[in-house]
mmCIF file of C-alpha atoms in Angstrom:
data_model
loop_
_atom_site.group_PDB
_atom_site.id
_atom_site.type_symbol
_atom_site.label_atom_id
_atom_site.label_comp_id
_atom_site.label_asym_id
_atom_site.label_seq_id
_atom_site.Cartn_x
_atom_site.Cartn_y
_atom_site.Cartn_z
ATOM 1 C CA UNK A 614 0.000 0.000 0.000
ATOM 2 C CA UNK A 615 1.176 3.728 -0.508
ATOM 3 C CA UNK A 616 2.833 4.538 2.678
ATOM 4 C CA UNK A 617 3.534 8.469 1.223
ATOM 5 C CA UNK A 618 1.154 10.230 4.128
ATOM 6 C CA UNK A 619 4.029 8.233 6.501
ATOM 7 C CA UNK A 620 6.988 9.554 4.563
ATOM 8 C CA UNK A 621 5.213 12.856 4.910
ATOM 9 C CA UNK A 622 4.570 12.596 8.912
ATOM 10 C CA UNK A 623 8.457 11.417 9.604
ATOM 11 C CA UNK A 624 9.748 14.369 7.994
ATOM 12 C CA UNK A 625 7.914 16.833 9.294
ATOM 13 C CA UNK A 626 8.444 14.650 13.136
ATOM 14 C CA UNK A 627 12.073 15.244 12.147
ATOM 15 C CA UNK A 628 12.235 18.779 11.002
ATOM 16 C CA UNK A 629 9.724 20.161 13.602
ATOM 17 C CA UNK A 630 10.911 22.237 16.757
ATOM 18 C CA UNK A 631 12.445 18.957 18.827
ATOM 19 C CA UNK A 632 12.286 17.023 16.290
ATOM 20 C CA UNK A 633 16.637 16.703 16.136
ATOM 21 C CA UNK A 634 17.034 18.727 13.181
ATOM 22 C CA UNK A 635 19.015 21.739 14.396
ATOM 23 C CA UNK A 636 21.271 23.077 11.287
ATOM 24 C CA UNK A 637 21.344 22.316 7.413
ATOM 25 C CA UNK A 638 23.483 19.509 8.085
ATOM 26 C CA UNK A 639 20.271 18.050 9.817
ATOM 27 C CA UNK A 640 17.768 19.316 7.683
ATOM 28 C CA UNK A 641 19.326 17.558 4.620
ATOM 29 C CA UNK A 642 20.160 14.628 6.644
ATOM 30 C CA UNK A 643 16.031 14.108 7.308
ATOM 31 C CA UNK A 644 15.740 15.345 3.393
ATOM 32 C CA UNK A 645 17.438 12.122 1.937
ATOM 33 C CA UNK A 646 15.529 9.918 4.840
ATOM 34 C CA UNK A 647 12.495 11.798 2.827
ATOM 35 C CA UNK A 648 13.858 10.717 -0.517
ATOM 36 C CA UNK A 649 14.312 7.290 0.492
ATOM 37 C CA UNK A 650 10.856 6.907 2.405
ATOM 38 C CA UNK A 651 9.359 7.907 -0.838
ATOM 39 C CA UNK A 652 11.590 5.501 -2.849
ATOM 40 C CA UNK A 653 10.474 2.371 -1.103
ATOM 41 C CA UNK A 654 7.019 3.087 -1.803
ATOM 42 C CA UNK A 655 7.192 4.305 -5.395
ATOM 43 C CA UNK A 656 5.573 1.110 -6.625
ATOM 44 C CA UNK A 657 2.245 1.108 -4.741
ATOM 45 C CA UNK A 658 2.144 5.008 -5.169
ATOM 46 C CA UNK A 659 2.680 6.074 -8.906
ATOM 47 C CA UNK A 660 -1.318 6.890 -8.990
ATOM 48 C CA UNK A 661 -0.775 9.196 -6.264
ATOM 49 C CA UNK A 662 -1.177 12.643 -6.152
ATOM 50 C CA UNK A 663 0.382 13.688 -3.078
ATOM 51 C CA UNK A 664 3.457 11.101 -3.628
ATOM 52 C CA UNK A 665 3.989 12.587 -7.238
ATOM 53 C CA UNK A 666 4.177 16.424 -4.885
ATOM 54 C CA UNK A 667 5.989 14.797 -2.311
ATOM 55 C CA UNK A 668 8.956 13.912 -4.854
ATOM 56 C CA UNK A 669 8.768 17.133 -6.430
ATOM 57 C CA UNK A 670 8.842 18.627 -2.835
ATOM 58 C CA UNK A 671 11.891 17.052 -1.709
ATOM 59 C CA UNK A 672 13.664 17.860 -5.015
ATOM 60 C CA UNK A 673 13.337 21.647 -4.686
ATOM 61 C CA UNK A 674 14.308 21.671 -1.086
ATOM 62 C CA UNK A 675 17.397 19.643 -1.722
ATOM 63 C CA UNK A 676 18.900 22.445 -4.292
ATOM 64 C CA UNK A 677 17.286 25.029 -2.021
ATOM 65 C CA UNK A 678 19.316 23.976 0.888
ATOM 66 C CA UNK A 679 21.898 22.837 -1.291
ATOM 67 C CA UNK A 680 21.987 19.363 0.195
ATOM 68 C CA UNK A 681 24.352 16.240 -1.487
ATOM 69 C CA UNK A 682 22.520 13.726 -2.889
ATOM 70 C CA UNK A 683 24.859 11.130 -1.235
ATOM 71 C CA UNK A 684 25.160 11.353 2.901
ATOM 72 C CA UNK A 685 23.735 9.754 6.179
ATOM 73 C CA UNK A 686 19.737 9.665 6.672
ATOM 74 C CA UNK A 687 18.644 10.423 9.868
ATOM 75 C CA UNK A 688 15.600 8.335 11.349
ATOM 76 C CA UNK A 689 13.037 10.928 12.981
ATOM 77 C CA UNK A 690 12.807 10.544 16.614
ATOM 78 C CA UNK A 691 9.631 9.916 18.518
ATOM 79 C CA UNK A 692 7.486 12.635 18.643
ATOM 80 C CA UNK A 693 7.338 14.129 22.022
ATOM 81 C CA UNK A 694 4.287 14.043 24.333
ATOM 82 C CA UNK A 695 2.217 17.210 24.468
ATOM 83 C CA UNK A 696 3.298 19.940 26.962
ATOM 84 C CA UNK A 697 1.359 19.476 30.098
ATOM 85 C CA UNK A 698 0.550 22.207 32.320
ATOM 86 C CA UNK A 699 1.244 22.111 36.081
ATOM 87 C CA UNK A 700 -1.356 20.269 37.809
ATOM 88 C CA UNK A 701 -3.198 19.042 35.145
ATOM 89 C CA UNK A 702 -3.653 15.458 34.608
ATOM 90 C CA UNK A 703 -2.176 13.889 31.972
ATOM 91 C CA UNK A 704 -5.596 12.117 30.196
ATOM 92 C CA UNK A 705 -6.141 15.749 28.883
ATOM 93 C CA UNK A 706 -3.544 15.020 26.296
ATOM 94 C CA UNK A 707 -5.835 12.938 24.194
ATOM 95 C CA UNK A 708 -8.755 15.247 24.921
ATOM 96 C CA UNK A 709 -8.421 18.322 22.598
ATOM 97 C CA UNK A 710 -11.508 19.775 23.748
ATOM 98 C CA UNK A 711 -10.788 19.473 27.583
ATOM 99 C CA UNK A 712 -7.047 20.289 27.265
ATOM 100 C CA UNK A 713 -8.305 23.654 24.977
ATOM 101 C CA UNK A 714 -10.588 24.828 28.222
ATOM 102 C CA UNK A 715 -7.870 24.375 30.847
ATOM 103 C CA UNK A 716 -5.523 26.468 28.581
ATOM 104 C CA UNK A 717 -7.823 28.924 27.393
ATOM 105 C CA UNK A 718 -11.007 28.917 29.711
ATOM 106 C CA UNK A 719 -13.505 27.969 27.046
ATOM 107 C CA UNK A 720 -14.007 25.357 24.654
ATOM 108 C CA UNK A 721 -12.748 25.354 20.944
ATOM 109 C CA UNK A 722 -13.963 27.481 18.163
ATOM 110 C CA UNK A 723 -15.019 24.536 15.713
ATOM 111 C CA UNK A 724 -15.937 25.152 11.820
ATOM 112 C CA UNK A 725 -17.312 23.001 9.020
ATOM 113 C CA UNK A 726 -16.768 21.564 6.191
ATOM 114 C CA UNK A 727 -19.106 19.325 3.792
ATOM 115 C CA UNK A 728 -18.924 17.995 0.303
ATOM 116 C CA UNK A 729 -21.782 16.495 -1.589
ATOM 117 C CA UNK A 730 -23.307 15.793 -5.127
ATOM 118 C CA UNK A 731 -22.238 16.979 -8.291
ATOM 119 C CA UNK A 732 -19.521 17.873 -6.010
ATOM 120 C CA UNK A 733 -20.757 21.042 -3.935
ATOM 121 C CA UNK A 734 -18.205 22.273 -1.100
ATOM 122 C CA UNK A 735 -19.020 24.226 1.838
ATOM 123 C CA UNK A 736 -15.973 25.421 2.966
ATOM 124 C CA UNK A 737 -14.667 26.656 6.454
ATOM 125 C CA UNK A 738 -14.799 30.485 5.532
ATOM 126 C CA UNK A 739 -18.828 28.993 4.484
ATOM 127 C CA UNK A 740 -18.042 29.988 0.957
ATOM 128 C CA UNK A 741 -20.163 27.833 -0.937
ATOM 129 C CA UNK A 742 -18.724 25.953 -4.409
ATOM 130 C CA UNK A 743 -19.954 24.012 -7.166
ATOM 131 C CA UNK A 744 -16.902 21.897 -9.025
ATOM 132 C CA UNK A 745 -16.580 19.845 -11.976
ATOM 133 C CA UNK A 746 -13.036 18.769 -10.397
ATOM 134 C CA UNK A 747 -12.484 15.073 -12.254
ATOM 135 C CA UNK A 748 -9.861 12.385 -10.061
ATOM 136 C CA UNK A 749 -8.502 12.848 -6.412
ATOM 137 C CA UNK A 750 -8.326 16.294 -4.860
ATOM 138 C CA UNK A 751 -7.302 16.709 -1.293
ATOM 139 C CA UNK A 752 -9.987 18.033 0.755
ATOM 140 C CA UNK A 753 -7.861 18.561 3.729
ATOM 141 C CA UNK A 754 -4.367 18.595 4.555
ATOM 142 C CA UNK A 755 -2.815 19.870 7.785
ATOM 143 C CA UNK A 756 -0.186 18.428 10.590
ATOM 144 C CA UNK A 757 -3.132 16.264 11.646
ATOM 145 C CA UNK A 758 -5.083 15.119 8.872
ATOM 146 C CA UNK A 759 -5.208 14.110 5.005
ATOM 147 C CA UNK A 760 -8.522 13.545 3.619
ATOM 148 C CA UNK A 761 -8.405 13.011 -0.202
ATOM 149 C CA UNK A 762 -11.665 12.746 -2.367
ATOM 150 C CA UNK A 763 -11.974 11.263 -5.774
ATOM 151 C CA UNK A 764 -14.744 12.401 -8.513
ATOM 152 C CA UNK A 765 -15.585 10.952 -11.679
ATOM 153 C CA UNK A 766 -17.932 11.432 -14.032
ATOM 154 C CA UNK A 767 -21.764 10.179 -13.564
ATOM 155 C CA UNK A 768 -21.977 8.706 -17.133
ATOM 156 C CA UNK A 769 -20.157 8.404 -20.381
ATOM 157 C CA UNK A 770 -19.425 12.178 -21.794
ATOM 158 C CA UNK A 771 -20.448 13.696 -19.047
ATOM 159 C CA UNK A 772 -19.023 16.625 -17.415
ATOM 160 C CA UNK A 773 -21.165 16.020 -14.382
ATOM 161 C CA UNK A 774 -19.315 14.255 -11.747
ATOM 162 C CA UNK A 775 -19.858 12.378 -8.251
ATOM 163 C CA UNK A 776 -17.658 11.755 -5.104
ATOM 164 C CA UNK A 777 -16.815 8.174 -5.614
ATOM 165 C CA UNK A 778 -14.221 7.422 -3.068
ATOM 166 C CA UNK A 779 -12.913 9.085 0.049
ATOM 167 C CA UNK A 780 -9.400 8.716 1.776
ATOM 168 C CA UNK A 781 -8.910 10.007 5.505
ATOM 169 C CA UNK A 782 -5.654 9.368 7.177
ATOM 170 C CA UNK A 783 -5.254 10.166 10.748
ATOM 171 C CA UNK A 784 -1.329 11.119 11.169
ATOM 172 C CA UNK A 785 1.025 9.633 13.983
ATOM 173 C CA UNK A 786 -0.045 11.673 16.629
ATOM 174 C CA UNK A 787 2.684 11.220 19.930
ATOM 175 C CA UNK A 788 1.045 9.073 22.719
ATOM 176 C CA UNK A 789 -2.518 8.764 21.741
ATOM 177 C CA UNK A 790 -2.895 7.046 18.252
ATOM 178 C CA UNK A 791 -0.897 5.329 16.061
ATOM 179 C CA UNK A 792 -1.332 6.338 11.878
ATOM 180 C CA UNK A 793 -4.674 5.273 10.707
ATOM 181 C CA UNK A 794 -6.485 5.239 7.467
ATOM 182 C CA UNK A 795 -10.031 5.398 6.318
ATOM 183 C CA UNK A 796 -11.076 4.435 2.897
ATOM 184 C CA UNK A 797 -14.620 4.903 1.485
ATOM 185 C CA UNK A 798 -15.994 4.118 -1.996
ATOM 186 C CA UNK A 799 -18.889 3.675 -3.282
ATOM 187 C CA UNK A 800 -21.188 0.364 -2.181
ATOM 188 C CA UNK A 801 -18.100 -0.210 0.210
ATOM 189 C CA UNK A 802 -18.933 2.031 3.558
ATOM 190 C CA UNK A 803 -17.241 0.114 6.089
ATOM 191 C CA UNK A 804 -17.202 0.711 9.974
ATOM 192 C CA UNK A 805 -13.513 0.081 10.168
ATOM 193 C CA UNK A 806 -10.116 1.185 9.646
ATOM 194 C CA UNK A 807 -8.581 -0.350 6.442
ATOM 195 C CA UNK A 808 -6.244 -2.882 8.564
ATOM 196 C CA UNK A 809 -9.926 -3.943 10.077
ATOM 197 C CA UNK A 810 -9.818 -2.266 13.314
ATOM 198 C CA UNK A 811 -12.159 0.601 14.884
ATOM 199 C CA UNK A 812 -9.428 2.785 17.019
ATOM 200 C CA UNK A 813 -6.873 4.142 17.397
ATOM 201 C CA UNK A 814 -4.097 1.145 18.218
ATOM 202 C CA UNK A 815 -2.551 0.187 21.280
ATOM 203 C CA UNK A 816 -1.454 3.007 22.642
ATOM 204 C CA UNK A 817 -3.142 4.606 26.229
ATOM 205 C CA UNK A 818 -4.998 7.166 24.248
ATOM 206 C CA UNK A 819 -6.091 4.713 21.170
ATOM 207 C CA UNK A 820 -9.824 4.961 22.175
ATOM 208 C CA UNK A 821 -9.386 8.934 21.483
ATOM 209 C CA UNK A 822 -10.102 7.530 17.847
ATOM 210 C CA UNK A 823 -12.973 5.452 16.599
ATOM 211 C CA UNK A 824 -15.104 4.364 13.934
ATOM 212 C CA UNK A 825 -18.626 4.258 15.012
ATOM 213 C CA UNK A 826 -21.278 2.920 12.267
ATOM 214 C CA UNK A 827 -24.664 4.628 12.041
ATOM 215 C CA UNK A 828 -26.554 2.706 9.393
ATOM 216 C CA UNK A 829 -24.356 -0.540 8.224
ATOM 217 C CA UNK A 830 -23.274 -0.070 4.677
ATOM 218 C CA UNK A 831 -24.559 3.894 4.135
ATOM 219 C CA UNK A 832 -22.987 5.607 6.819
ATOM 220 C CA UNK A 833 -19.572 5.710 9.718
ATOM 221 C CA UNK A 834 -19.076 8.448 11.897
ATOM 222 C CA UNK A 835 -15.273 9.048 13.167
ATOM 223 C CA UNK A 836 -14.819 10.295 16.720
ATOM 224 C CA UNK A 837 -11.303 12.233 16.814
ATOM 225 C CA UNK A 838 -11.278 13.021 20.323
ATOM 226 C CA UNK A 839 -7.534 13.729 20.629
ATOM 227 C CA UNK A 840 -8.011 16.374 17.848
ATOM 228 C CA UNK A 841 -11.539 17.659 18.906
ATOM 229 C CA UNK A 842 -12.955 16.113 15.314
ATOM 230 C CA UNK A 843 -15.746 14.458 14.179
ATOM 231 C CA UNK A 844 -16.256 13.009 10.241
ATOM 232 C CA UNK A 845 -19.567 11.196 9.020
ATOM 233 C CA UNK A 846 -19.239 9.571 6.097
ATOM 234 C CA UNK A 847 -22.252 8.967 3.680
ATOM 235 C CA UNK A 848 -23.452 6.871 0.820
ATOM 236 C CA UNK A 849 -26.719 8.257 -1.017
ATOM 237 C CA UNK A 850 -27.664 6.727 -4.194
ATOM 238 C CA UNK A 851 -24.688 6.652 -6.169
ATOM 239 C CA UNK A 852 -23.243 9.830 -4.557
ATOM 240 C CA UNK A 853 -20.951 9.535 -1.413
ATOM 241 C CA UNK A 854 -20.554 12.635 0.965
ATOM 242 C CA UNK A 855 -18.551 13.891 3.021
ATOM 243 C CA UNK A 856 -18.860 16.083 6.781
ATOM 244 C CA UNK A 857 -16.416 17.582 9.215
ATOM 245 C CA UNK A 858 -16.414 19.135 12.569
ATOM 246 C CA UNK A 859 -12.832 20.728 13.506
ATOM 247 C CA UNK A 860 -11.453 23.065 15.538
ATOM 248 C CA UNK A 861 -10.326 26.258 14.181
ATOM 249 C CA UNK A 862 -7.064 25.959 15.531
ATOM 250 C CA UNK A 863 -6.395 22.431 14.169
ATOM 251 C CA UNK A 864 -7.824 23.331 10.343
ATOM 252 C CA UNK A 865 -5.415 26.132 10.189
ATOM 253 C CA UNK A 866 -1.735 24.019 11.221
ATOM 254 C CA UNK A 867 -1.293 23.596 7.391
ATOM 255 C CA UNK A 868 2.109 24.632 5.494
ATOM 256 C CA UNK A 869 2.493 26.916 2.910
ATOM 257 C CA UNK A 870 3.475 23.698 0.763
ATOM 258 C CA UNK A 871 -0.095 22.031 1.557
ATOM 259 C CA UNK A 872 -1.955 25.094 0.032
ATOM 260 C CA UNK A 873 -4.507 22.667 -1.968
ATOM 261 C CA UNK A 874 -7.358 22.340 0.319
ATOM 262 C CA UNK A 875 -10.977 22.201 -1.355
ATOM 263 C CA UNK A 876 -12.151 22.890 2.340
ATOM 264 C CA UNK A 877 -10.125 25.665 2.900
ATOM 265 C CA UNK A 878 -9.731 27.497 0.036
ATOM 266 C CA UNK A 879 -12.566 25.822 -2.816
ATOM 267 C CA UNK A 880 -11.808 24.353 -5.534
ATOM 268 C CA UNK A 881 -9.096 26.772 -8.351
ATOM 269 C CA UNK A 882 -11.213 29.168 -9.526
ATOM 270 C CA UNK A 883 -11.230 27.532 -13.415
ATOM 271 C CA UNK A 884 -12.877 24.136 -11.868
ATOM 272 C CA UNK A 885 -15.296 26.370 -10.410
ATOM 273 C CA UNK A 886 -19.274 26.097 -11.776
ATOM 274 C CA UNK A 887 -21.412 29.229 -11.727
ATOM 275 C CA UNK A 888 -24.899 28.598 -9.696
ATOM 276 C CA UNK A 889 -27.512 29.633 -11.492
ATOM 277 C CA UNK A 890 -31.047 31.220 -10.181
ATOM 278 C CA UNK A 891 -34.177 29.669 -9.992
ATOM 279 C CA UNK A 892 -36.540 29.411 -13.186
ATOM 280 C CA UNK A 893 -39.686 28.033 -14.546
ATOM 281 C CA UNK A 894 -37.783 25.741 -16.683
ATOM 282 C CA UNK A 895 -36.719 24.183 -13.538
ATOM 283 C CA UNK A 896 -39.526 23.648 -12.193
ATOM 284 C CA UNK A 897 -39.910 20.215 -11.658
ATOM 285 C CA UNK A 898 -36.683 19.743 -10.395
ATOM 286 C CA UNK A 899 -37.530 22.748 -7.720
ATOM 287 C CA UNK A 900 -40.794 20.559 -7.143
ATOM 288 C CA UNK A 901 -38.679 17.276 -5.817
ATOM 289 C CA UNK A 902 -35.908 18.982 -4.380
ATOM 290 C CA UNK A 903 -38.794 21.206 -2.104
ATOM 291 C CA UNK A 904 -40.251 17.980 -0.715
ATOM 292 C CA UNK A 905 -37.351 17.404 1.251
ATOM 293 C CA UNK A 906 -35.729 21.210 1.414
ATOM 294 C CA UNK A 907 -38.449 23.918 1.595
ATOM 295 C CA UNK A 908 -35.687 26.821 2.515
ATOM 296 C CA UNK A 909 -34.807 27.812 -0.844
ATOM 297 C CA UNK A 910 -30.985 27.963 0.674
ATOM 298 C CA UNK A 911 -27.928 26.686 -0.798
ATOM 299 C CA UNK A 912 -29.013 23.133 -0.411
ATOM 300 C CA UNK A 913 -31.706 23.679 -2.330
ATOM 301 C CA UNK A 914 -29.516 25.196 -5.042
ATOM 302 C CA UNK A 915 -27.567 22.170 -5.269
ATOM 303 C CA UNK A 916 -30.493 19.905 -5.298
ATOM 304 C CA UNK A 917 -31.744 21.453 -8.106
ATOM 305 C CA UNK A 918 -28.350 21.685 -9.607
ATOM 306 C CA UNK A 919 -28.091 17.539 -9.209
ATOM 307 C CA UNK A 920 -31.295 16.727 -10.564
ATOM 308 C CA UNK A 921 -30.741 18.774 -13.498
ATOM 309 C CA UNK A 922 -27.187 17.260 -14.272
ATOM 310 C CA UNK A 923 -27.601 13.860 -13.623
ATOM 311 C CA UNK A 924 -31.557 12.799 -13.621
ATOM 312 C CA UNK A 925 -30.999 10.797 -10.440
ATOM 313 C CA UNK A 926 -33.748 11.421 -7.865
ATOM 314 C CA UNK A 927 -31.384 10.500 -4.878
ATOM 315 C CA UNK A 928 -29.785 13.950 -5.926
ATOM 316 C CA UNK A 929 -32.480 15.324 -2.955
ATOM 317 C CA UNK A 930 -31.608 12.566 -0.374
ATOM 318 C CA UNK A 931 -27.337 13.458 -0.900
ATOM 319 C CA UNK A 932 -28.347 17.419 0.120
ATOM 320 C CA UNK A 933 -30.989 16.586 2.566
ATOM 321 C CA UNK A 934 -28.556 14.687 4.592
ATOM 322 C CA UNK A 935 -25.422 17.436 3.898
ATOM 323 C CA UNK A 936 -27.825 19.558 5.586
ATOM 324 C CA UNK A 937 -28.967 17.090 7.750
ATOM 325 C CA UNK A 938 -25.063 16.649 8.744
ATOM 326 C CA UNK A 939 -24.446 21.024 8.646
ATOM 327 C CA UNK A 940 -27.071 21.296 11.166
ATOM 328 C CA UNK A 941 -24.791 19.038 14.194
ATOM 329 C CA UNK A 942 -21.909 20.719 13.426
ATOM 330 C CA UNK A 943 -22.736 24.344 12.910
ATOM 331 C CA UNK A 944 -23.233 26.149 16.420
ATOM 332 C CA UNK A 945 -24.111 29.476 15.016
ATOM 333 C CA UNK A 946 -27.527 28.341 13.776
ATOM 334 C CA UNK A 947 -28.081 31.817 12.235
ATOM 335 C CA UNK A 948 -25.132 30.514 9.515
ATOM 336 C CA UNK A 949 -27.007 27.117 8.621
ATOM 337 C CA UNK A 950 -28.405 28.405 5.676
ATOM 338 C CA UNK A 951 -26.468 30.389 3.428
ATOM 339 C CA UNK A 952 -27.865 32.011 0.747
ATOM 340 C CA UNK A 953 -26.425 31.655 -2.753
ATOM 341 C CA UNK A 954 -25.920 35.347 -3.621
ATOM 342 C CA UNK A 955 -23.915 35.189 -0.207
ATOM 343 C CA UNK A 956 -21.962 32.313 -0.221
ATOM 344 C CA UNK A 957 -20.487 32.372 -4.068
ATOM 345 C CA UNK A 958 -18.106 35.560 -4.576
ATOM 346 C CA UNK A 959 -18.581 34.979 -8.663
ATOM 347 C CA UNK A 960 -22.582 35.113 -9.475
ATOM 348 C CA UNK A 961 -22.634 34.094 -12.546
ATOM 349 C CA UNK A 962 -24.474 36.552 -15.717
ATOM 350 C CA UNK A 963 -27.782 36.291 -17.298
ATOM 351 C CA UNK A 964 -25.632 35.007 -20.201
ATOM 352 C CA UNK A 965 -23.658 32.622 -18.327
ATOM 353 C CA UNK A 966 -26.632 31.355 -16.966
ATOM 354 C CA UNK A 967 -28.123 30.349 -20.322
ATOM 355 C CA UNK A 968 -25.237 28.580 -20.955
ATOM 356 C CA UNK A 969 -25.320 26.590 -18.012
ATOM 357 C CA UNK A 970 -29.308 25.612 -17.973
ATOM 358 C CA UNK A 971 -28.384 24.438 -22.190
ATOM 359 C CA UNK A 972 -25.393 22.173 -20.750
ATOM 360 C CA UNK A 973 -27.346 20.947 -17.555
ATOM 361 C CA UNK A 974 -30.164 20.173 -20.096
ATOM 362 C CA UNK A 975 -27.826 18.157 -22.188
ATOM 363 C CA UNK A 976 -26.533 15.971 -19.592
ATOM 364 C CA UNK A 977 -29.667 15.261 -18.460
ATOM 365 C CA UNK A 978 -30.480 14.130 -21.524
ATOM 366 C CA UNK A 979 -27.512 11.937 -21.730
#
């Protein structure tokens, strides 16, 4: 199996404050461990994105830091255990939440992300996205967690596409878990880890991680407690969705080097879809999606959207149950339902929305 989001997780063990890498001597020392992490795993990861980054990665830091190609390779060294303050017990470390409100007197600030459909993104600034993003695209990807989702295309020659299959690793995190991975696709939900186990391994704080399954087959929800997360995982139909819960301060420990995050920044603005306004000739489509959503929201939009594009009447169920999912993890209520003239920063023309109502027609057609 592709062991790159372990590669990634040594180096950045290595080259972190405490890590043991103290000058460039170091630095390039954990570099060519990097190179050769990657190396043994080249095999079972040539259809990987992030591997294929990771390589390129390395490359440019080695001439940046001018580093020989030849030289010793320094094994990272275990991750320290979380600072604990004075009088505190030590179960807080694999308790975000509680370790957050003895440090700072309150609990977390938590945001959300969700991705559904055709895909549609709600990101964490709630800017809401429609994509026509084909393959794997990471969703996610800070010090903590990797979460990579993969579209493709609902039928042949058509530019509408569906979440298919979702990735989710859970990085090495000091004494609580050890590295696990999650692996949706579609008619495979399970309510396990992919070596078959529900936790986080056999260290103390393993149980800080777990796979709980809600309805056997369609959906798993993921209790991060050591990181203050929680992930549900749907299948709808033939669409597979995907929810998040994290705190604020997690979602932002990304690098300037993991700057592609669909949930934190949408999708590149040329895979971006403009939503288009409601209309008569949509009107059957608004008639099944407002069965299930009467607030003419967002989720509404993209009901509408789905029907359109891809003819399949679990279109409503896949928004109905993003919403369904928005409404646990959204504490300011008042920002549940977003608007579409609010939540897209490029409303599409009059023109432009032609357009897309003549290609939305076509596929359905198709």
């Amino acid at each position: 199996k592709c062991r790159i989001l372990r590669c990634n997780s040594e180096f950045v063990a290595a080259t972190e404050p405490g890590g043991g890498a103290v000058g460039n001597d170091d630095y390039c020392s954990a570099l060519r461990a990097y190179s050769l992490c990657t190396r043994l795993t080249s095999r079972a990861c040539w259809g990987d994105l992030s591997y294929h980054s990771a390589v390129q990665g390395i490359e440019d830091l080695m001439i940046q830091h001018r580093c020989p190609q030849t030289g010793p390779t320094s094994r990272p060294r275990p991750q320290a255990p979380m600072s604990r303050h004075e009088g505190h017990p030590a179960l807080d470390t694999c308790s975000y939440n509680k370790s957050f409100q003895r440090r700072e007197g309150r609990l977390p600030s938590f945001v959300h992300c969700g991705v559904f459909g055709d895909p549609h993104i709600r990101t964490f600034q709630d800017d809401f996205q429609t994509c026509r993003v084909h393959g794997a695209w990471p969703l996610i990807d800070n010090n903590y967690l990797y979460v990579q989702a993969t579209s493709t295309p609902v039928s042949k020659g058509s530019n509408a596409t569906a979440l298919t299959k979702i990735t989710i690793i859970f990085k090495d995190f000091k004494e609580c878990i050890d590295q696990q991975i999650y692996q949706a696709e579609l008619n495979n939900v399970p309510a396990a880890f992919s070596d078959g186990s529900t936790n986080g391994g056999e260290r103390r704080g393993g149980n800080s991680l777990k796979v709980l399954g809600q309805v056997p087959g369609q959906s798993i929800e993921i209790q991060a407690a050591y990181i203050g997360t929680t992930v549900i995982v749907r299948q709808t139909g033939s669409f597979l969705s995907f929810s998040i819960q994290i705190p604020m301060e997690v979602a932002n420990t990304s690098t300037e080097e993991q700057d592609l995050q669909l949930c934190m920044g949408g999708c590149p603005t040329l895979e971006r879809l403009p939503f288009f306004p409601s209309s008569s000739a949509l009107q059957e489509a608004r008639i099944k999606c407002g069965k299930e959503l009467p607030k003419e929201d967002i989720y509404f939009q993209a009901c509408v959207f789905d029907v359109l594009a891809t003819g399949d009447i679990n279109a409503t169920a896949a928004a109905t149950l993003a919403l369904k999912d928005a409404r646990i993890f959204i504490q300011e209520k008042d920002k549940l339902h977003l608007l579409p003239s609010l939540s897209s920063k490029n409303s599409p023309s009059h023109m432009t929305f032609f357009l897309m109502l003549f290609f939305v027609m076509m596929f359905s057609i198709l």
